[in-house]
mmCIF file of C-alpha atoms in Angstrom:
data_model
loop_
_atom_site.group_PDB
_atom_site.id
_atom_site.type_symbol
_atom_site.label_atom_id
_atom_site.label_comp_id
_atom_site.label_asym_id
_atom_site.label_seq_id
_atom_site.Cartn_x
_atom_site.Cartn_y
_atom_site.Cartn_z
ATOM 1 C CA UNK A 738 22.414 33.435 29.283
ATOM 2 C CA UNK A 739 21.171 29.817 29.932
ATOM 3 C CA UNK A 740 18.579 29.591 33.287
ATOM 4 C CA UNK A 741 18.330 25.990 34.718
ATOM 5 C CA UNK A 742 15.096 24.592 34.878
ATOM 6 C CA UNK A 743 16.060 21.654 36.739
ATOM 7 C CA UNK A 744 15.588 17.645 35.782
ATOM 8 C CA UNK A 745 12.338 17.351 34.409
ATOM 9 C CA UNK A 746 10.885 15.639 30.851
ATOM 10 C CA UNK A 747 11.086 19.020 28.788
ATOM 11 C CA UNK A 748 11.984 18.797 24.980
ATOM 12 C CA UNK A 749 10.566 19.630 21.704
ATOM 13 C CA UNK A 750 8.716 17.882 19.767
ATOM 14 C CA UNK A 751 7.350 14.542 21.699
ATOM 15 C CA UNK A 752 5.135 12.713 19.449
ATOM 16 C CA UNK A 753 1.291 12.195 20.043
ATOM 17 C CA UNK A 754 0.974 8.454 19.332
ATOM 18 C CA UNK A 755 -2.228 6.502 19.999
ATOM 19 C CA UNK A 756 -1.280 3.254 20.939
ATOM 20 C CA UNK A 757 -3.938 0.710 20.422
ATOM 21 C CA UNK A 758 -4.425 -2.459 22.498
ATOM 22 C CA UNK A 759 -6.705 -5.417 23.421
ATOM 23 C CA UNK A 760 -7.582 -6.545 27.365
ATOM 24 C CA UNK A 761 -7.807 -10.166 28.540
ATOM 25 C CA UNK A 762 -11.427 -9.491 27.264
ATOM 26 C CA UNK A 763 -10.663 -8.511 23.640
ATOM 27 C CA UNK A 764 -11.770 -5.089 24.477
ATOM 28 C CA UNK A 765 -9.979 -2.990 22.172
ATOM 29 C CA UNK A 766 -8.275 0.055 24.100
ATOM 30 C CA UNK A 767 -6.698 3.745 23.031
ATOM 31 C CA UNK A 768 -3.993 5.654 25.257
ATOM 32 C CA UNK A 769 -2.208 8.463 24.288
ATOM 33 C CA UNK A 770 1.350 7.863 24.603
ATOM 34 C CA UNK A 771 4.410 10.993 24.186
ATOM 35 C CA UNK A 772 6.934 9.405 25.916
ATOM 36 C CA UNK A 773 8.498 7.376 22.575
ATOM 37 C CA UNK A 774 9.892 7.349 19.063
ATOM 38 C CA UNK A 775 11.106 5.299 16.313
ATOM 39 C CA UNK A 776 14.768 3.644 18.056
ATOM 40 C CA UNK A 777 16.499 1.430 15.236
ATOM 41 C CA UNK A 778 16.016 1.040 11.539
ATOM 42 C CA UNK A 779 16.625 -2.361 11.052
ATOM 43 C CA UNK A 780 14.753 -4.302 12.269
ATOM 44 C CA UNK A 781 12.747 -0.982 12.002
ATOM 45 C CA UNK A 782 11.392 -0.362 15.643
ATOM 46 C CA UNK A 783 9.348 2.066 17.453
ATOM 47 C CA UNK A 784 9.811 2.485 21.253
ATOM 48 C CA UNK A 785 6.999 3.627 23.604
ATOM 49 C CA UNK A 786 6.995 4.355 27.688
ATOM 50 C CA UNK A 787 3.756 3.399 29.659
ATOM 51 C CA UNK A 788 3.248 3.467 33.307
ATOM 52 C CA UNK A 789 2.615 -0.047 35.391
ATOM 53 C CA UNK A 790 -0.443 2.130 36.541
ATOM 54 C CA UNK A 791 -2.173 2.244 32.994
ATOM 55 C CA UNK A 792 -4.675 -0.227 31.665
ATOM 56 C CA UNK A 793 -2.672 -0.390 28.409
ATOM 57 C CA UNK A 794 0.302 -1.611 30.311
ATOM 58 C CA UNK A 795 -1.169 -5.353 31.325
ATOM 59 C CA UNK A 796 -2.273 -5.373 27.729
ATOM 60 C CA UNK A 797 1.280 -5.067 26.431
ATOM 61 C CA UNK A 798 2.617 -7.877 28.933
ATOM 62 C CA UNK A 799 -0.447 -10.271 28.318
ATOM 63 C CA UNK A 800 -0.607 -9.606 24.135
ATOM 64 C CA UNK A 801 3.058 -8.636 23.134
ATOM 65 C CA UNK A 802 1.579 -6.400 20.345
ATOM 66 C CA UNK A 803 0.370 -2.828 19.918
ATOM 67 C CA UNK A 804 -0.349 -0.508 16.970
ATOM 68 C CA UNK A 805 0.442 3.431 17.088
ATOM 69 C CA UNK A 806 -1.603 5.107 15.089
ATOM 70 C CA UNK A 807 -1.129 9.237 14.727
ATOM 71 C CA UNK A 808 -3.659 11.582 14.469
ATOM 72 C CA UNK A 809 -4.328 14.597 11.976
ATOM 73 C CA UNK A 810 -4.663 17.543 13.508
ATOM 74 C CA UNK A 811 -8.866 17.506 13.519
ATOM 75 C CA UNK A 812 -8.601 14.798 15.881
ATOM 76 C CA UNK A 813 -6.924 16.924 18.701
ATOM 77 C CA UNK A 814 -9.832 16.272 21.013
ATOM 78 C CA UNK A 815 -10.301 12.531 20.456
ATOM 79 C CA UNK A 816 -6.259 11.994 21.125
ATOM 80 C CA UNK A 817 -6.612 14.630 24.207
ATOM 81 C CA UNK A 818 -9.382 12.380 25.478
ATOM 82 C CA UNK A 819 -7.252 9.154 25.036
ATOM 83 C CA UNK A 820 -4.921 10.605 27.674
ATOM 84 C CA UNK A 821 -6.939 11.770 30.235
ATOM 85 C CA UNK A 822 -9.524 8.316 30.941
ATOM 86 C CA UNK A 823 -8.680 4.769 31.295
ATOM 87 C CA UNK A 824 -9.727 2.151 29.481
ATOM 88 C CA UNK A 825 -10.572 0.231 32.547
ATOM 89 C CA UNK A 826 -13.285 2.617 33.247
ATOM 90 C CA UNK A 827 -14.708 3.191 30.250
ATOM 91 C CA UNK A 828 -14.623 1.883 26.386
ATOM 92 C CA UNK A 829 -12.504 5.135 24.666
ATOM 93 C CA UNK A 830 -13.653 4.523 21.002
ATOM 94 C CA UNK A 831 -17.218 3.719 21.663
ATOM 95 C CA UNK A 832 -17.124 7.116 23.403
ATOM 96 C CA UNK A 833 -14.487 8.482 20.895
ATOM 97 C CA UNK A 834 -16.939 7.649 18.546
ATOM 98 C CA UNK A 835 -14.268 6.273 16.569
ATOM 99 C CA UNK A 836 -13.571 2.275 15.025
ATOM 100 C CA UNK A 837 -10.823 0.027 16.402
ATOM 101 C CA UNK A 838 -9.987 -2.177 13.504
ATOM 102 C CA UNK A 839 -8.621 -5.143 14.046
ATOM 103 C CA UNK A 840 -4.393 -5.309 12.491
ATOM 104 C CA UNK A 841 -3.950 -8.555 10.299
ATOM 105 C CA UNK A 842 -0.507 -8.566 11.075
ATOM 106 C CA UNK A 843 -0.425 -8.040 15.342
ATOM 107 C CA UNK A 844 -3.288 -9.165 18.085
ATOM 108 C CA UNK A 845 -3.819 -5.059 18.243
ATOM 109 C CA UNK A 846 -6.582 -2.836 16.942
ATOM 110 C CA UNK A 847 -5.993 0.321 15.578
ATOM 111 C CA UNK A 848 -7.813 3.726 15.014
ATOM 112 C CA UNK A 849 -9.634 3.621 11.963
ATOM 113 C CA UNK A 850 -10.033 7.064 11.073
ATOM 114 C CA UNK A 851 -6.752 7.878 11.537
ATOM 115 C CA UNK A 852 -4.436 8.477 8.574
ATOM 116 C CA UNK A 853 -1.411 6.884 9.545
ATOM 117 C CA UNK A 854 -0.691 3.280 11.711
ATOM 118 C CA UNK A 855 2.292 1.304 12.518
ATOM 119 C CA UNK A 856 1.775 -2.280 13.820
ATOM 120 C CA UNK A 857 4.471 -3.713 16.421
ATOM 121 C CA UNK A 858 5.518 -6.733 18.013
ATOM 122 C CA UNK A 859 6.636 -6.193 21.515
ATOM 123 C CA UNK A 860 10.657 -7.500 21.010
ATOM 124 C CA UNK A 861 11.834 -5.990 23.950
ATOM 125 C CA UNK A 862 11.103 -4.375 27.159
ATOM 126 C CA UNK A 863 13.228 -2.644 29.449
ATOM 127 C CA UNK A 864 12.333 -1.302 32.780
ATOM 128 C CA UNK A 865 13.182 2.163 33.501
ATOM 129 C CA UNK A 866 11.351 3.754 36.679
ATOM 130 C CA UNK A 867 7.865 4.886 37.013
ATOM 131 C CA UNK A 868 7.823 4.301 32.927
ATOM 132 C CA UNK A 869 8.324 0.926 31.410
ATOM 133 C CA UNK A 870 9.948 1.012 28.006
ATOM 134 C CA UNK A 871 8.320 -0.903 25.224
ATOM 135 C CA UNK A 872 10.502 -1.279 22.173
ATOM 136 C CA UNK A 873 7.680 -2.772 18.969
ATOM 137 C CA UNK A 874 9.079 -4.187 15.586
ATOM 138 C CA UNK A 875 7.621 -2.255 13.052
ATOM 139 C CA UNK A 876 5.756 -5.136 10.651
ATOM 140 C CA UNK A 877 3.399 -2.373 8.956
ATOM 141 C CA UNK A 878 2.714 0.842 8.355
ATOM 142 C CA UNK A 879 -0.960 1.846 6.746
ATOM 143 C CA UNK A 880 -1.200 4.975 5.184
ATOM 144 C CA UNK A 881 -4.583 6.714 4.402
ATOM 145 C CA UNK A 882 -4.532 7.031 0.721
ATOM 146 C CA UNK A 883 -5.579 10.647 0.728
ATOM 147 C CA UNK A 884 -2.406 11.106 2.351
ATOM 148 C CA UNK A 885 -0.304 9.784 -0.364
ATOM 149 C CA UNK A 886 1.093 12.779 -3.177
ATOM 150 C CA UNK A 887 0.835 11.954 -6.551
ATOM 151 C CA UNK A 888 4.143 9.358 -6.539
ATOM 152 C CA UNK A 889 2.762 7.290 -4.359
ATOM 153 C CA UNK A 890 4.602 8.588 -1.291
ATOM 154 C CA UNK A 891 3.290 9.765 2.181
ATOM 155 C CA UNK A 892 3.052 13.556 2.972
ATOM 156 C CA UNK A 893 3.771 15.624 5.640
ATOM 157 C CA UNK A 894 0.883 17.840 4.596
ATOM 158 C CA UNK A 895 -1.690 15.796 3.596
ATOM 159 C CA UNK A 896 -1.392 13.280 6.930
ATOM 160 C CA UNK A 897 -1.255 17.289 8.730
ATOM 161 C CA UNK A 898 0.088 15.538 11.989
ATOM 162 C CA UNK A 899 0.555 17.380 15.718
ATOM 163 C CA UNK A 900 2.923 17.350 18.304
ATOM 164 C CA UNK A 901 3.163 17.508 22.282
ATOM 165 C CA UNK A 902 4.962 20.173 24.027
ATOM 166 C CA UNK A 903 5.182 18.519 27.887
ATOM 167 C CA UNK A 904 6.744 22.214 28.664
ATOM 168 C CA UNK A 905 3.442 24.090 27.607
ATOM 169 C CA UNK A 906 0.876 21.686 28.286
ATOM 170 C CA UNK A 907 0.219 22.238 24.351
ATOM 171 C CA UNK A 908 -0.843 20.762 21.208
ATOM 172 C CA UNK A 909 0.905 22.085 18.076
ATOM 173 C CA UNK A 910 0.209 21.604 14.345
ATOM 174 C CA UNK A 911 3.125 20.580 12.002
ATOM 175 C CA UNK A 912 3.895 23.803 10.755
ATOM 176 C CA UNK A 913 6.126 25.490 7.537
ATOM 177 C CA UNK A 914 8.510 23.112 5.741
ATOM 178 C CA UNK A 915 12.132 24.577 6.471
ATOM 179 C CA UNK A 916 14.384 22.641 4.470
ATOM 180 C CA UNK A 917 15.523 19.590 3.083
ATOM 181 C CA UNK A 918 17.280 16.633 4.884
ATOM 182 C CA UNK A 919 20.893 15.380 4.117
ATOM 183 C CA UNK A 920 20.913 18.805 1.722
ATOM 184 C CA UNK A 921 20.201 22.255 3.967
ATOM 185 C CA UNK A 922 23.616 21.258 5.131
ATOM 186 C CA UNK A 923 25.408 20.794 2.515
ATOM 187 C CA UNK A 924 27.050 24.444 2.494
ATOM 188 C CA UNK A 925 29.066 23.770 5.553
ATOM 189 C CA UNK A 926 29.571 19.707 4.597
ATOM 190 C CA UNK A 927 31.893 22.414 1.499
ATOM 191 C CA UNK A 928 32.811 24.218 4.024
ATOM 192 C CA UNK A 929 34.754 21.563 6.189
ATOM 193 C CA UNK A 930 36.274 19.357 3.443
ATOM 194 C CA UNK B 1311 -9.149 3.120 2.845
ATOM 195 C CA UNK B 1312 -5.219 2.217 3.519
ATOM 196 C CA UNK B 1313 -2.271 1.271 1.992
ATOM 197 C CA UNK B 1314 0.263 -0.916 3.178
ATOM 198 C CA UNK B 1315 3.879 0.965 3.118
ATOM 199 C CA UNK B 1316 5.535 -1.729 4.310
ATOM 200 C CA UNK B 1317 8.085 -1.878 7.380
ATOM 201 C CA UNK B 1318 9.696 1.326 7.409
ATOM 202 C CA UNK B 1319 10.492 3.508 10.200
ATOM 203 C CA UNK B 1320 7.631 6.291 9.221
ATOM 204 C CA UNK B 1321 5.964 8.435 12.313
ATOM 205 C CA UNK B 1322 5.177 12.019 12.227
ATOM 206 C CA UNK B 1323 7.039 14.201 14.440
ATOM 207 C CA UNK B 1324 10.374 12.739 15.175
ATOM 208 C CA UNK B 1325 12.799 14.928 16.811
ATOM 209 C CA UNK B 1326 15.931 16.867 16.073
ATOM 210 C CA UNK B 1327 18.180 15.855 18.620
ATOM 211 C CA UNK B 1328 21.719 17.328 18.959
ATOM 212 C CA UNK B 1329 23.758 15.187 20.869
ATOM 213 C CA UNK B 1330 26.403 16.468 22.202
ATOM 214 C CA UNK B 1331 29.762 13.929 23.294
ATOM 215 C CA UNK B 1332 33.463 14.397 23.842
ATOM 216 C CA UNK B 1333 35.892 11.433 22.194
ATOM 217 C CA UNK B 1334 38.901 9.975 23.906
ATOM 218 C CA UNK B 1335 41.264 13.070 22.968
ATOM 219 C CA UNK B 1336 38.446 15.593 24.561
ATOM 220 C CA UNK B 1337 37.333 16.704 20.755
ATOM 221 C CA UNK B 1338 33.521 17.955 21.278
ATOM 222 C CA UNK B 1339 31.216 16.191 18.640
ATOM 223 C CA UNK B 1340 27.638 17.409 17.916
ATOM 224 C CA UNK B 1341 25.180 14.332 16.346
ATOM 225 C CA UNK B 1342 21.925 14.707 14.945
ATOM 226 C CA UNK B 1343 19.805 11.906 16.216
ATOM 227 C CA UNK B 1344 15.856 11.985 15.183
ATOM 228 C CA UNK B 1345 15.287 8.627 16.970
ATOM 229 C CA UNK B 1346 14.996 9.532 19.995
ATOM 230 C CA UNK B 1347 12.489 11.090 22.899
ATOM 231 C CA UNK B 1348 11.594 11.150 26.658
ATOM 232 C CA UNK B 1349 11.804 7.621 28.026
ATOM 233 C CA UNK B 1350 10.523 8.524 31.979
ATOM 234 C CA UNK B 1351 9.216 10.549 34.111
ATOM 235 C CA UNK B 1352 10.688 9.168 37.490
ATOM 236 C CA UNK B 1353 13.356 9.538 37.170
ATOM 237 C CA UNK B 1354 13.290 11.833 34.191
ATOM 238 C CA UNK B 1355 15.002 10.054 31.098
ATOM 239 C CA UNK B 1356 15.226 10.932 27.164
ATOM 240 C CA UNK B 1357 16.469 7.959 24.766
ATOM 241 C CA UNK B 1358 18.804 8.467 21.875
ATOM 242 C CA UNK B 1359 19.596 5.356 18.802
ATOM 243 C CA UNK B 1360 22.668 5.705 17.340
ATOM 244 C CA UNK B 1361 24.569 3.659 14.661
ATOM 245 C CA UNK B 1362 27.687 1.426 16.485
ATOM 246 C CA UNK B 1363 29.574 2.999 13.045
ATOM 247 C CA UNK B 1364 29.153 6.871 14.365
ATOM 248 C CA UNK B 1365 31.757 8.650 16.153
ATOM 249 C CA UNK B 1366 28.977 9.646 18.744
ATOM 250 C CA UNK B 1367 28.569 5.827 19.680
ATOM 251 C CA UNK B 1368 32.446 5.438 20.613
ATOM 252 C CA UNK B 1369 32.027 8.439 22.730
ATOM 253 C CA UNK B 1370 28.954 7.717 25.126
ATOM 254 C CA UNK B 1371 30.527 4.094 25.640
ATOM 255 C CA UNK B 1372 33.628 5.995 27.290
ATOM 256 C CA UNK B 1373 32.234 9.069 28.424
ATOM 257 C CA UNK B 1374 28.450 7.457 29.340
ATOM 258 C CA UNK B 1375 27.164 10.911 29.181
ATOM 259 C CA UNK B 1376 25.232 13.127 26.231
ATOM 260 C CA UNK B 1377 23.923 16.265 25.697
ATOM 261 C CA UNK B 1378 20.632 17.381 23.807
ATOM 262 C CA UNK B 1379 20.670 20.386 22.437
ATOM 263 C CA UNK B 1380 17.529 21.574 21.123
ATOM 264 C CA UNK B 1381 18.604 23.956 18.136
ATOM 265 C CA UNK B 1382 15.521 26.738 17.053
ATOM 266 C CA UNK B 1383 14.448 27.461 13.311
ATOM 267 C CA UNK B 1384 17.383 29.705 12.253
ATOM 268 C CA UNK B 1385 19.463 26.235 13.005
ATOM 269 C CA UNK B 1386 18.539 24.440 10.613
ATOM 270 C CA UNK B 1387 21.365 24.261 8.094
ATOM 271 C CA UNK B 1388 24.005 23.237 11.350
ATOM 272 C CA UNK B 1389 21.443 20.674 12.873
ATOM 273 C CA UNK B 1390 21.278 18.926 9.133
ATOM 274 C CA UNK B 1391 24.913 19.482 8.740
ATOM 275 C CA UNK B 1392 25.625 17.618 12.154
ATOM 276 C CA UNK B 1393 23.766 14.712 10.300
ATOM 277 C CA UNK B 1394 25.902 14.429 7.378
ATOM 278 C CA UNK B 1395 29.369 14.258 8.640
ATOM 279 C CA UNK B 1396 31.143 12.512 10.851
ATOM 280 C CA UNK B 1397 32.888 14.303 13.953
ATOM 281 C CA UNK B 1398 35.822 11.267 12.459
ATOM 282 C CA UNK B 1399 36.834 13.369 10.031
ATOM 283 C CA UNK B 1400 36.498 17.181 10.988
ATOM 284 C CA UNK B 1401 35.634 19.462 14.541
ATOM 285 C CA UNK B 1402 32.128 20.012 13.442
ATOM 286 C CA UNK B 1403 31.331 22.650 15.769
ATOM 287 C CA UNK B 1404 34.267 24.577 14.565
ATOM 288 C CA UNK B 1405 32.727 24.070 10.791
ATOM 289 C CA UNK B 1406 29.392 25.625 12.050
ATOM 290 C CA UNK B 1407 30.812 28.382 13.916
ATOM 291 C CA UNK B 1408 29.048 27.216 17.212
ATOM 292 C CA UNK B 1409 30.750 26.990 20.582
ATOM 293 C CA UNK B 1410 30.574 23.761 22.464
ATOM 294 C CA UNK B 1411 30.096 24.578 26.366
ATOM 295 C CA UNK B 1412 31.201 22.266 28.403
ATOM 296 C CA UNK B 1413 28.619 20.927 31.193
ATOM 297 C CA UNK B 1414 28.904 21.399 34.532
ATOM 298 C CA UNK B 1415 27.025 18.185 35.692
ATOM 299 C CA UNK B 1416 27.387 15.903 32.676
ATOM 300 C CA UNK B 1417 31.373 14.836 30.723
ATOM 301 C CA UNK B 1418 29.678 15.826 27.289
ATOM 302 C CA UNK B 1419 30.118 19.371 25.622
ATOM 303 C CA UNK B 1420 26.282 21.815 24.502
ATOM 304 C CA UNK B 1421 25.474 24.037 21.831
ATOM 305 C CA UNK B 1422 25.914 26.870 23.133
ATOM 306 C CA UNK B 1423 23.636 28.583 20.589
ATOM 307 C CA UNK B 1424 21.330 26.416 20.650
ATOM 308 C CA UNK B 1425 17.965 27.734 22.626
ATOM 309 C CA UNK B 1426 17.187 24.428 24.925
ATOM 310 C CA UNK B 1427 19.815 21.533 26.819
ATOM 311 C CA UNK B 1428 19.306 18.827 28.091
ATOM 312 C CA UNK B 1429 22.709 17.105 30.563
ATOM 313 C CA UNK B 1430 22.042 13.234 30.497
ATOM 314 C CA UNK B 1431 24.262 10.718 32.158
ATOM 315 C CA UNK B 1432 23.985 7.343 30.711
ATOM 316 C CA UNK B 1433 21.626 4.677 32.844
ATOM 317 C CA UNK B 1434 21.060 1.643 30.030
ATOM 318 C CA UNK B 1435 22.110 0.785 27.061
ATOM 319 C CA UNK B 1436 20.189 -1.850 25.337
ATOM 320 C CA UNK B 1437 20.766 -3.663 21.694
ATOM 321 C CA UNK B 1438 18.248 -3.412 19.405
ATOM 322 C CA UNK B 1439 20.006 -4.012 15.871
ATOM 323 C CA UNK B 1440 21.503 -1.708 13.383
ATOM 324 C CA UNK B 1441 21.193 1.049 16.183
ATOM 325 C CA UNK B 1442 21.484 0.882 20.035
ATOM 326 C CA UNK B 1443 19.515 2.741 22.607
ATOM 327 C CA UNK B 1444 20.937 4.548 25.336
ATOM 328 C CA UNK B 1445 18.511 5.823 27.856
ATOM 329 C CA UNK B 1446 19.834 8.788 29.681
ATOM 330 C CA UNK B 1447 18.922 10.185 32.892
ATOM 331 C CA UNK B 1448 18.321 14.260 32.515
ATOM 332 C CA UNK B 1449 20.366 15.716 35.073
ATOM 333 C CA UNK B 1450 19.132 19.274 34.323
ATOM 334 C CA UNK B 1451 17.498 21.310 31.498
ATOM 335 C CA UNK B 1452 18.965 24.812 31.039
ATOM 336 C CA UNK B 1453 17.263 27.081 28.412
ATOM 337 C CA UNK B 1454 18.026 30.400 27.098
ATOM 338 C CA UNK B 1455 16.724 33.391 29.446
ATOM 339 C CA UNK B 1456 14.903 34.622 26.176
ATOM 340 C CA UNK B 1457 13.018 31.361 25.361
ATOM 341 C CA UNK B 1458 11.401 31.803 29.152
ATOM 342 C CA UNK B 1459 7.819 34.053 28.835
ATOM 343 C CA UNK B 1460 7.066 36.611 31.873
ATOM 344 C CA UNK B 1461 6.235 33.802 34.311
ATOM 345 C CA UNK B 1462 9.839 32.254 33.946
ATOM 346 C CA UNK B 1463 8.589 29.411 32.309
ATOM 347 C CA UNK B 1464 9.039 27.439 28.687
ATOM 348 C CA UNK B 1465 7.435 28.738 25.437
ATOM 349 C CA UNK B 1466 7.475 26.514 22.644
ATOM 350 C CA UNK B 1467 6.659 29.990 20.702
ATOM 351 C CA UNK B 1468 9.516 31.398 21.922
ATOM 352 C CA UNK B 1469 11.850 28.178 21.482
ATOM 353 C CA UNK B 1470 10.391 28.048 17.881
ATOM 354 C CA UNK B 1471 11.457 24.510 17.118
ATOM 355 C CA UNK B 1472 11.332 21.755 14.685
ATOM 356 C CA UNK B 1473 11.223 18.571 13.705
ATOM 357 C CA UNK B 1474 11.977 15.978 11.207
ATOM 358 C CA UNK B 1475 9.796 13.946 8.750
ATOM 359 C CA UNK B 1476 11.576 11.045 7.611
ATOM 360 C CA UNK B 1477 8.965 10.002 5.031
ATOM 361 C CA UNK B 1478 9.034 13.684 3.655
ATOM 362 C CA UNK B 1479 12.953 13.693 4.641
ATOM 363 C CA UNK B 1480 12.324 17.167 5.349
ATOM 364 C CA UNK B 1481 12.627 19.361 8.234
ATOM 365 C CA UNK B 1482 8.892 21.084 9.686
ATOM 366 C CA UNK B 1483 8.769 24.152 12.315
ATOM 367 C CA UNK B 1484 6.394 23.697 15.218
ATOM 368 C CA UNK B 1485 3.255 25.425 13.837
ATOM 369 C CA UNK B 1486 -0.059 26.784 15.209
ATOM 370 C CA UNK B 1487 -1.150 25.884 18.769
ATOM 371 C CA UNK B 1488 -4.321 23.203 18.569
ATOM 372 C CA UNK B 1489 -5.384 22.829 22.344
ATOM 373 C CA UNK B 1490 -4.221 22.447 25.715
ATOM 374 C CA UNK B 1491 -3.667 18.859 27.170
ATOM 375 C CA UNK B 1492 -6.258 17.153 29.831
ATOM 376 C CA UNK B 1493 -8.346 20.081 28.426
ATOM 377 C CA UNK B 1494 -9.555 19.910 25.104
ATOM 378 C CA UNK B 1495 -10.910 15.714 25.991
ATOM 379 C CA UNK B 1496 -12.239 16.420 28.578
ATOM 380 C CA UNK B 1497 -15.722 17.228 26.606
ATOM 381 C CA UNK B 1498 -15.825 13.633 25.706
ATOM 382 C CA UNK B 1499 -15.109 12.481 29.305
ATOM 383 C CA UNK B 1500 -18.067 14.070 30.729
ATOM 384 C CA UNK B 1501 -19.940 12.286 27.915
ATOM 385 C CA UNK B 1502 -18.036 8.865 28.518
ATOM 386 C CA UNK B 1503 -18.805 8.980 32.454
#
């Protein structure tokens, strides 16, 4: 039996992305964004929701540009932190005691301790309610090389990422690996020829 | 120090979105869509990409409404299934052995299994390239008596789901809980202030 919980934000997983900005100033800002995802593959693009409210939102209209860079799973309090101040009030990495680096690529800083970043052009944005959707091209990606296997490749378990769970108010690791994409399937792909 | 990946569509978690559609003739189709998440808050809205070449796109440009069904661990082998085939060519739910319930608010068909739903109707559609995003307004959420804990409410531990790594092309369950949100900062904001 299904109960109905009425029309609210509830899913599993949203994603705990740091999105990195610059103010008018050049201050470089943090805010902790779960409202967005990767949305097309070519040109590859990540989309991300901010409210008018937030500091980081006049960034994104003034510079066109942010980075998203995702946390490993020690740096639960830092990306906690991210969400809960604004960067009009205070500067988040001095106090984060982490490094904005500056992206060659966008007019965006990123988290430099982080393992994993994605720089974005702003290419579209689309205005949805109390959220305003931000839809970055996807110029970069910077991978830690500690979290790189053996081939070369990025991994799962060595970047040890974390989700959101809006429903619990919760942080969750990346847990067991379950299976194989385009493949766990393929029984029932048999199945239905 | 960090390595340049290129522009790929890499983030850690993306979702596993089942999206549920009816086509012209009434045929339930079930998608698996990983780009995707909550779009808004007010009102509440989750965004789906799909491919103008998939069955599922035909069917929310007639029917402008989706499901999301939110399958748990023991899914896995239907969820990556629903990714491989097209609902073109065979009734995938009738492959997988899972019922597609129709919705009461929403013309678009559930998994009935599955633990979590989400009824969207269609509110924007916007272009972005190889895939096109279609925000959709979440009607209601119903979830599965057994997934609520003793307060009635949500438990991602009770849920137990699971996401997708597209760099590992591999599917992860939700693991360990790390913190609680606006809780586990809030050390730093006291330090910040």
């Amino acid at each position: 039996m299904k109960t109905s919980l009425g029309a609210k934000t509830l899913a599993y997983p949203t994603p705990v992305f740091i999105v990195g900005t610059y103010d008018a100033q050049g201050k470089p800002n943090a805010m902790a964004v779960a409202w967005g995802g990767i949305c097309c593959s070519k040109p590859p693009c990540l989309a991300i929701s901010v409210r008018k409210a937030t500091y980081t939102y006049g960034n994104l209209v003034e510079r066109r540009a942010f980075t998203v860079s995702i946390p490993s799973q020690e740096h639960v309090v830092a990306a906690d932190y991210f969400g809960i101040v604004s960067g009009r009030d205070v500067d988040k990495f001095a106090v984060a005691g982490l490094t904005p680096v500056r992206s060659d690529l966008v007019d965006a800083p990123y988290v430099g301790e982080f393992p994993l970043v994605l720089e974005c052009k702003v290419v579209h944005v689309h205005e949805l309610g109390l959220h305003t959707l931000f839809a970055g091209e996807i110029l970069d990606v910077k991978a830690e090389d500690a979290c790189l296997d053996a081939e070369g490749r990025l991994s799962a378990e060595l970047v040890r990422p974390f989700s959101w769970a809006p429903a619990d108010n919760a942080y969750y690791a990346l847990g067991e690996k379950l299976g194989r994409g385009f493949s766990a399937g393929k029984a029932l792909e048999t199945k239905g020829a």
